[in-house]
Coordinates of C-alpha atoms and ligand atoms in Angstrom, one line a residue:
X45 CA 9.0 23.2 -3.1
X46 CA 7.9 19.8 -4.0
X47 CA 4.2 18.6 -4.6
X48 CA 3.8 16.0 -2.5
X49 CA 2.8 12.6 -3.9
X50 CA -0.6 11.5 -1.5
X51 CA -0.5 7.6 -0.8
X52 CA -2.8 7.1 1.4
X53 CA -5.1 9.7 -0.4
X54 CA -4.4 7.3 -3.9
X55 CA -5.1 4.3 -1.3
X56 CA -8.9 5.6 -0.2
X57 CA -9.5 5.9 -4.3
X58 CA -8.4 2.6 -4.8
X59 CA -9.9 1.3 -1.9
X60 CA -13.2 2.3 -3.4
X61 CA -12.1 1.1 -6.9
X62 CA -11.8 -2.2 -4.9
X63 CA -15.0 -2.1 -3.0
X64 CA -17.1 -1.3 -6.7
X65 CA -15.0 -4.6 -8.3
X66 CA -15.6 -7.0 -5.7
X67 CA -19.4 -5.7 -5.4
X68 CA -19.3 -6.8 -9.3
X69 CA -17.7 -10.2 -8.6
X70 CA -20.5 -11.0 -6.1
X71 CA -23.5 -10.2 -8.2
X72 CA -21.8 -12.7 -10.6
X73 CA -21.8 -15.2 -8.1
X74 CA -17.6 -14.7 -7.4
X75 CA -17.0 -14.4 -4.0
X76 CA -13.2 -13.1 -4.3
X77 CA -10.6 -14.6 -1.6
X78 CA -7.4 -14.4 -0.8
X79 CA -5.5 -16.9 1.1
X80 CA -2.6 -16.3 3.3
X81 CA -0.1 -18.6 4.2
X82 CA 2.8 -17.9 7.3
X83 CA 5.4 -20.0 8.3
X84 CA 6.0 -19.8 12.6
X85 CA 5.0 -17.1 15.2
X86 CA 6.9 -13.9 14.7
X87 CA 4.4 -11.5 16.1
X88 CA 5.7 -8.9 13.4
X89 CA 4.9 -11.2 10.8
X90 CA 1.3 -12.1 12.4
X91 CA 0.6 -8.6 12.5
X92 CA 1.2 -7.9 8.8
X93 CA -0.8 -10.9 8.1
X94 CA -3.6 -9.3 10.6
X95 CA -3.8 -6.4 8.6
X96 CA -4.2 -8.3 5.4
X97 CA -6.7 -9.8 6.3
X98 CA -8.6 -6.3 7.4
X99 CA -7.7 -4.9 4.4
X100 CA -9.5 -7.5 2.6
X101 CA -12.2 -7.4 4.9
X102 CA -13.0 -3.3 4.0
X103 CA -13.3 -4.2 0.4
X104 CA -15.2 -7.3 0.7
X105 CA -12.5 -9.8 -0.2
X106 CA -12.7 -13.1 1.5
X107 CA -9.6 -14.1 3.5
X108 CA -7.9 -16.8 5.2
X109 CA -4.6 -17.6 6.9
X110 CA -2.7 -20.9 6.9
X111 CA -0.2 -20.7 10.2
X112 CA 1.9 -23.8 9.4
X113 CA 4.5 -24.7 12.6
X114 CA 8.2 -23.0 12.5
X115 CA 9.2 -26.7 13.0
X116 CA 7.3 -28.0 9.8
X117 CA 9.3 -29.9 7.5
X118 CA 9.1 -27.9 4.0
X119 CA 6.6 -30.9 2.2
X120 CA 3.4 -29.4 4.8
X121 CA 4.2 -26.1 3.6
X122 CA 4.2 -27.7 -0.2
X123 CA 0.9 -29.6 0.2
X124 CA -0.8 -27.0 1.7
X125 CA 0.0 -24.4 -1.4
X126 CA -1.0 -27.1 -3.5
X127 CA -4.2 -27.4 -2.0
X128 CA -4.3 -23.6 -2.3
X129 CA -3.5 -23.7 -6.0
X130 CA -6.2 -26.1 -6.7
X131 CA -8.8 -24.8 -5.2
X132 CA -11.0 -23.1 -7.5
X133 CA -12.9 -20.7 -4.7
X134 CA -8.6 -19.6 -3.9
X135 CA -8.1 -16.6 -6.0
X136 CA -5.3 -15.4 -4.2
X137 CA -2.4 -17.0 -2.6
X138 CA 0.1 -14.5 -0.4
X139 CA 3.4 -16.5 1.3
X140 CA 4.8 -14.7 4.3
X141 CA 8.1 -14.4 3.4
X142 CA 11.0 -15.3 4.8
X143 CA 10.7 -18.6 5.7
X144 CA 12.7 -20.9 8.0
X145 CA 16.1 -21.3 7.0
X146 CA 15.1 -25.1 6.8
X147 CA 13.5 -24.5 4.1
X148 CA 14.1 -24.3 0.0
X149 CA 12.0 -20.4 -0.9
X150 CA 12.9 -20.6 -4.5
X151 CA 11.5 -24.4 -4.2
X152 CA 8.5 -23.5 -2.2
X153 CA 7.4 -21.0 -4.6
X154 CA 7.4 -22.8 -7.8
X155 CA 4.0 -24.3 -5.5
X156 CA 1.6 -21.2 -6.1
X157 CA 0.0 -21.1 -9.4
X158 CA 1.2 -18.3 -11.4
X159 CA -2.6 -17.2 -12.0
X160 CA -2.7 -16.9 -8.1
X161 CA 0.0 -15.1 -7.2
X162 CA -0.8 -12.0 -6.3
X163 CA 2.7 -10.8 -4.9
X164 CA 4.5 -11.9 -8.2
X165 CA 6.7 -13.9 -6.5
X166 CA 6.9 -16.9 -8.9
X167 CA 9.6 -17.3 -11.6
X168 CA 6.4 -17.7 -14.0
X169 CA 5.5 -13.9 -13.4
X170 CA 9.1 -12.1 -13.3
X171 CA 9.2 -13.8 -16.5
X172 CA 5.9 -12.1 -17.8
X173 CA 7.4 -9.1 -16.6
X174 CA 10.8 -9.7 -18.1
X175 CA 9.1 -10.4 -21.5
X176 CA 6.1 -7.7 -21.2
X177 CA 3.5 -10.1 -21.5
X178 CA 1.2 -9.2 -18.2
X179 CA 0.9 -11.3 -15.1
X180 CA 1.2 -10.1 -12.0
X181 CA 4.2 -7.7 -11.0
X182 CA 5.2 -7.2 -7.3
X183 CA 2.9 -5.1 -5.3
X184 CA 5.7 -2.4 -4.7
X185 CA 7.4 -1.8 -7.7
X186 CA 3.3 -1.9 -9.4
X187 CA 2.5 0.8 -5.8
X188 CA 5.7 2.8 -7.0
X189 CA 4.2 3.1 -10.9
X190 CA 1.1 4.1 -9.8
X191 CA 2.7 6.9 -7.8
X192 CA 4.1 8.4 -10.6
X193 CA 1.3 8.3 -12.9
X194 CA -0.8 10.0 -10.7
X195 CA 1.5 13.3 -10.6
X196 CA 0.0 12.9 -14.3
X197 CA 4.0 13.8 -16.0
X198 CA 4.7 11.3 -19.0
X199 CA 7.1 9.0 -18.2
X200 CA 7.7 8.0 -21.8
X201 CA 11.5 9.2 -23.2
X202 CA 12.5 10.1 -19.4
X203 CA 15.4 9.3 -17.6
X204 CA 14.7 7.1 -14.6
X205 CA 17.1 5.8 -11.8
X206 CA 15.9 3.0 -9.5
X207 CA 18.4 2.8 -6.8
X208 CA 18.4 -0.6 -5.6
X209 CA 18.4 -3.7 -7.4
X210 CA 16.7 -6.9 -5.4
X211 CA 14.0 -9.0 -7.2
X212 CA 11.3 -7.8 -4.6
X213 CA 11.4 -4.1 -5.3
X214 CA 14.3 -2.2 -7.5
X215 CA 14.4 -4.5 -10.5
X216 CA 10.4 -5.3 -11.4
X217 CA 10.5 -1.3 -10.7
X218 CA 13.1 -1.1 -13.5
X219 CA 11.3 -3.8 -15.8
X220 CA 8.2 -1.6 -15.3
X221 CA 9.7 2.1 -16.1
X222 CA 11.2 0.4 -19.2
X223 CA 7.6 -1.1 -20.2
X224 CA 6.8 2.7 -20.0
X225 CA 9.4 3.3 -22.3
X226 CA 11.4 5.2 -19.9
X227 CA 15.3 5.3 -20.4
X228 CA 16.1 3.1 -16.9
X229 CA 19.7 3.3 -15.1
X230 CA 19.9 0.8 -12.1
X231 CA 22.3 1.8 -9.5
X232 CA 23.8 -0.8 -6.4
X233 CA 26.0 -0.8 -3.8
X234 CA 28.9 -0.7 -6.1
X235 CA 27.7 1.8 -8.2
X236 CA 31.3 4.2 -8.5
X237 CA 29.8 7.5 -8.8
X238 CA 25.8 7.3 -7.5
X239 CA 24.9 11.3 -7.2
X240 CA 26.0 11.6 -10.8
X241 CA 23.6 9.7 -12.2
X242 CA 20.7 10.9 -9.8
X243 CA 21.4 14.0 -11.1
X244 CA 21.0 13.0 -14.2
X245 CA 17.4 11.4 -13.7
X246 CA 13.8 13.0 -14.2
X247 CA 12.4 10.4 -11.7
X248 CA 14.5 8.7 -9.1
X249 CA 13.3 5.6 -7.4
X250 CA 14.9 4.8 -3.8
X251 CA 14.8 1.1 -2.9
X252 CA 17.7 0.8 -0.7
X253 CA 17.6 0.1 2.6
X254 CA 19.8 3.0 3.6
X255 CA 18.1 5.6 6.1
X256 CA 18.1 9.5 4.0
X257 CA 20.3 8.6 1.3
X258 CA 19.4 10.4 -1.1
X259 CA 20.1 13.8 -0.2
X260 CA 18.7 17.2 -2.1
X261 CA 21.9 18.1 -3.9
X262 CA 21.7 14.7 -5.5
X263 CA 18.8 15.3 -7.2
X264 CA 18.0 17.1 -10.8
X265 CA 15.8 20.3 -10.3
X266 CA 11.9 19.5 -10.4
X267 CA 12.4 15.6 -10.4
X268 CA 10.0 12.8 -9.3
X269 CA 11.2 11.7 -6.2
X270 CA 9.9 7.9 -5.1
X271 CA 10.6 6.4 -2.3
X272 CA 9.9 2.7 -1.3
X273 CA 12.3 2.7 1.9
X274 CA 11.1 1.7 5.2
X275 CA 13.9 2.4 8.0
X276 CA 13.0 2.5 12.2
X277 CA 15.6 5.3 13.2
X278 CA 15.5 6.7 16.6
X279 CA 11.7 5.4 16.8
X280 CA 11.0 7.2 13.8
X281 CA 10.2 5.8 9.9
X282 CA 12.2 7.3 7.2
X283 CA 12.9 6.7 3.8
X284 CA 15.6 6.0 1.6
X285 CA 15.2 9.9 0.7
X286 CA 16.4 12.8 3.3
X287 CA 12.9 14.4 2.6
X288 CA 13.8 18.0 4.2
X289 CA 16.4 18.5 1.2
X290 CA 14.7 16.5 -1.5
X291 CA 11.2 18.8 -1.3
X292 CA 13.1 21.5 -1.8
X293 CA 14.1 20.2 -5.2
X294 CA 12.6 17.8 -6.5
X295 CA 8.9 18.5 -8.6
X296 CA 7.3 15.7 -6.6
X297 CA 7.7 13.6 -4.0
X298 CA 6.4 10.9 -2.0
X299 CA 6.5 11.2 1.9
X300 CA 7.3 8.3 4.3
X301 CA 5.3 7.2 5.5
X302 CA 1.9 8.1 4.0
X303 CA 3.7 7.1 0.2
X304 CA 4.4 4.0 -1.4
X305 CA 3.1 2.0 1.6
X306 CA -0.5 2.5 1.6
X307 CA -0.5 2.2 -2.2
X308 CA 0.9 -1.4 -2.0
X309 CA -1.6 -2.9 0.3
X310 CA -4.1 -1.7 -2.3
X311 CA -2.2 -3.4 -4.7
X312 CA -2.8 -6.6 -3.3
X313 CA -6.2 -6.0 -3.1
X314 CA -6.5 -5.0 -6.6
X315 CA -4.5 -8.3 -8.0
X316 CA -6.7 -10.8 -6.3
X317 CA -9.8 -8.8 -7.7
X318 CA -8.2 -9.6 -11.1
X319 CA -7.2 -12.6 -10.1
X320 CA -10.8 -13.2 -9.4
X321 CA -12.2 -11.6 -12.6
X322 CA -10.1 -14.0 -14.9
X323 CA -11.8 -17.2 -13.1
X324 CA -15.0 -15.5 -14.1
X325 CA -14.2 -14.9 -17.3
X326 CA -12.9 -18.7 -18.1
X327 CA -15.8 -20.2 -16.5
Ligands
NDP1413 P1 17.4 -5.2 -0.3 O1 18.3 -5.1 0.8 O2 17.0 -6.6 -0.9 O3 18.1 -4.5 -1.6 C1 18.7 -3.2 -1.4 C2 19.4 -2.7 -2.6 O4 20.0 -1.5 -2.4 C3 20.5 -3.7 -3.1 O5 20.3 -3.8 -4.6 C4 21.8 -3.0 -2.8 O6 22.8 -3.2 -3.7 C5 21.3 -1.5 -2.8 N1 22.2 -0.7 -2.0 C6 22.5 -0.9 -0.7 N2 23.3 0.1 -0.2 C7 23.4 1.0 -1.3 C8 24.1 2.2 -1.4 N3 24.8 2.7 -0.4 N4 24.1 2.8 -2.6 C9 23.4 2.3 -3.7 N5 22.7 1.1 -3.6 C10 22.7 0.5 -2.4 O7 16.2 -4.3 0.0 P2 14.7 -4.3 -0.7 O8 14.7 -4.1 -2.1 O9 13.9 -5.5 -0.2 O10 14.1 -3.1 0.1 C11 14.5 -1.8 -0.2 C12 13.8 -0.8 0.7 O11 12.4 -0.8 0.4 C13 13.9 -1.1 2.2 O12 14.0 0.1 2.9 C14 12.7 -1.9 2.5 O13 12.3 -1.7 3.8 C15 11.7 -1.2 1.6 N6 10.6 -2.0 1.2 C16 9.4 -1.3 1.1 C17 8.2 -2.0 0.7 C18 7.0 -1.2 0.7 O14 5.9 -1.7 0.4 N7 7.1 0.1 0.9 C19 8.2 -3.4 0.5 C20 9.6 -4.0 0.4 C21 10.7 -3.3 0.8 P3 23.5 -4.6 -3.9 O15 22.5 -5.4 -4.8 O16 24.8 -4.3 -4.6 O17 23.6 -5.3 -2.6

């Protein structure tokens, strides 16, 4: 049977990582803050926003939200992350995504300064990623990493499989193994032959979208098991992993919910604290 892999036990020890970094930013005279910008009234997206702002609120992070009209033309949305980006006490900026079809994403992000954006959404941070010279990854694929390092097996030499491939979540995951100098296979939706190379891998990463489908007898004995899915089935969240038939299998795995979800609201907590702690050290 598989260890299981503890988010929301690795989420209370970063919360308190968080809590001792932003007590350090305020004795310095840093007040960290994170700024949150939202696009219309989806109650969903409010309530993810809501919880942000709790989240910051536990670990003494300033926080704002910026609710800008569903009927806005795309140059409000612009100004106001320009404002954001300029304002030396914004450490953080987080757009709700999506937005309005109305509007241009790829333009809109090119808006938040790369030094504030905490989700890595910009082209200026995959790049860093790409090219393994810091900046800030995506909270999910940088919640999935810390998953595996805390089971505390080297991930150097092993051979990874992130299922899933959209600039969100499956390839940063994949730039990220491959920074760890894993050997990294990325598998799609027209991937021929997908159990034969999850079978193959020492840690498999689900990022699909697909309720359970990764079952046990896809997966190489005593394997780290990861999965980032998030899937409402019958009233119930699963994974991307059938979990019954993966723990008995794999050497770790994490659960959903309770794995990679916890973790990455940390995450975001954690990047605006650094994001905070580089404005300290160029001032
Ligand atoms: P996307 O829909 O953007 O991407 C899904 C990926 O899975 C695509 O690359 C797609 O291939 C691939 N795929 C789809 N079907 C199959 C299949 N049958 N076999 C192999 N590959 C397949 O999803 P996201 O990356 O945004 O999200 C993935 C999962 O992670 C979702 O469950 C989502 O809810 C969850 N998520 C979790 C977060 C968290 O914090 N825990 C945050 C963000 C997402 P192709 O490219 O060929 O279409």
């Amino acid at each position: 049977m598989a260890q299981i892999i503890d988010g929301k036990k690795l989420a209370i020890e970063l919360q308190d990582e968080c809590i001792r970094r932003s007590e350090a930013l305020k004795a310095s005279g840093i007040v960290p803050r994170l700024d949150v910008v939202i696009v219309g009234n989806d109650p969903a997206s409010h309530q993810y926003v809501n919880s942000r702002g709790k989240d910051c609120e536990a670990v003494g992070i300033e926080s704002r939200v910026h609710t800008i009209d569903e009927g806005a033309d795309e140059a409000e949305l612009i100004r106001v992350l320009d404002e954001l980006s300029a304002d030396r006490s914004v450490h953080g900026i987080l757009l709700q995504l999506p937005l309005p079809k109305h509007m241009n994403t790829e333009k809109v992000i090119t808006h938040i300064a790369p030094e504030k954006d905490v989700d890595g959404l910009t082209v200026a941070n995959q790049g860093a990623l790409y090219a393994g010279s810091g900046g800030f990854a995506p909270c999910t694929p940088s919640s999935i990493m810390h998953l595996i390092k805390s089971t505390g097996v080297s991930i150097k030499g092993k051979n990874a499989v992130v299922v899933g491939r959209s600039i969100v979540v499956g390839k940063p995951a994949a730039m990220l193994l491959l920074s760890e100098h894993a050997t990294v296979t990325v598998c799609h939706s027209r991937t021929a032959d997908l159990a034969a190379h999850t079978k193959n891998a020492d840690i498999v990463i689900a990022a699909v979208g697909v309720p359970e489908l990764i079952k046990g007898d896809m997966l190489k004995e005593g394997a780290i098991v990861v999965d980032a899915g998030i899937n409402r089935v019958d009233g119930r969240t699963v994974g991307d992993v059938h979990f019954d038939s993966a723990e008995k299998v794999a050497g770790y795995i994490s659960p959903v919910p309770g794995g990679v979800g916890p973790v990455t609201r940390k995450i975001l907590l954690k990047n605006t604290l650094s994001a905070a702690e580089k404005t300290d050290a160029g001032e």
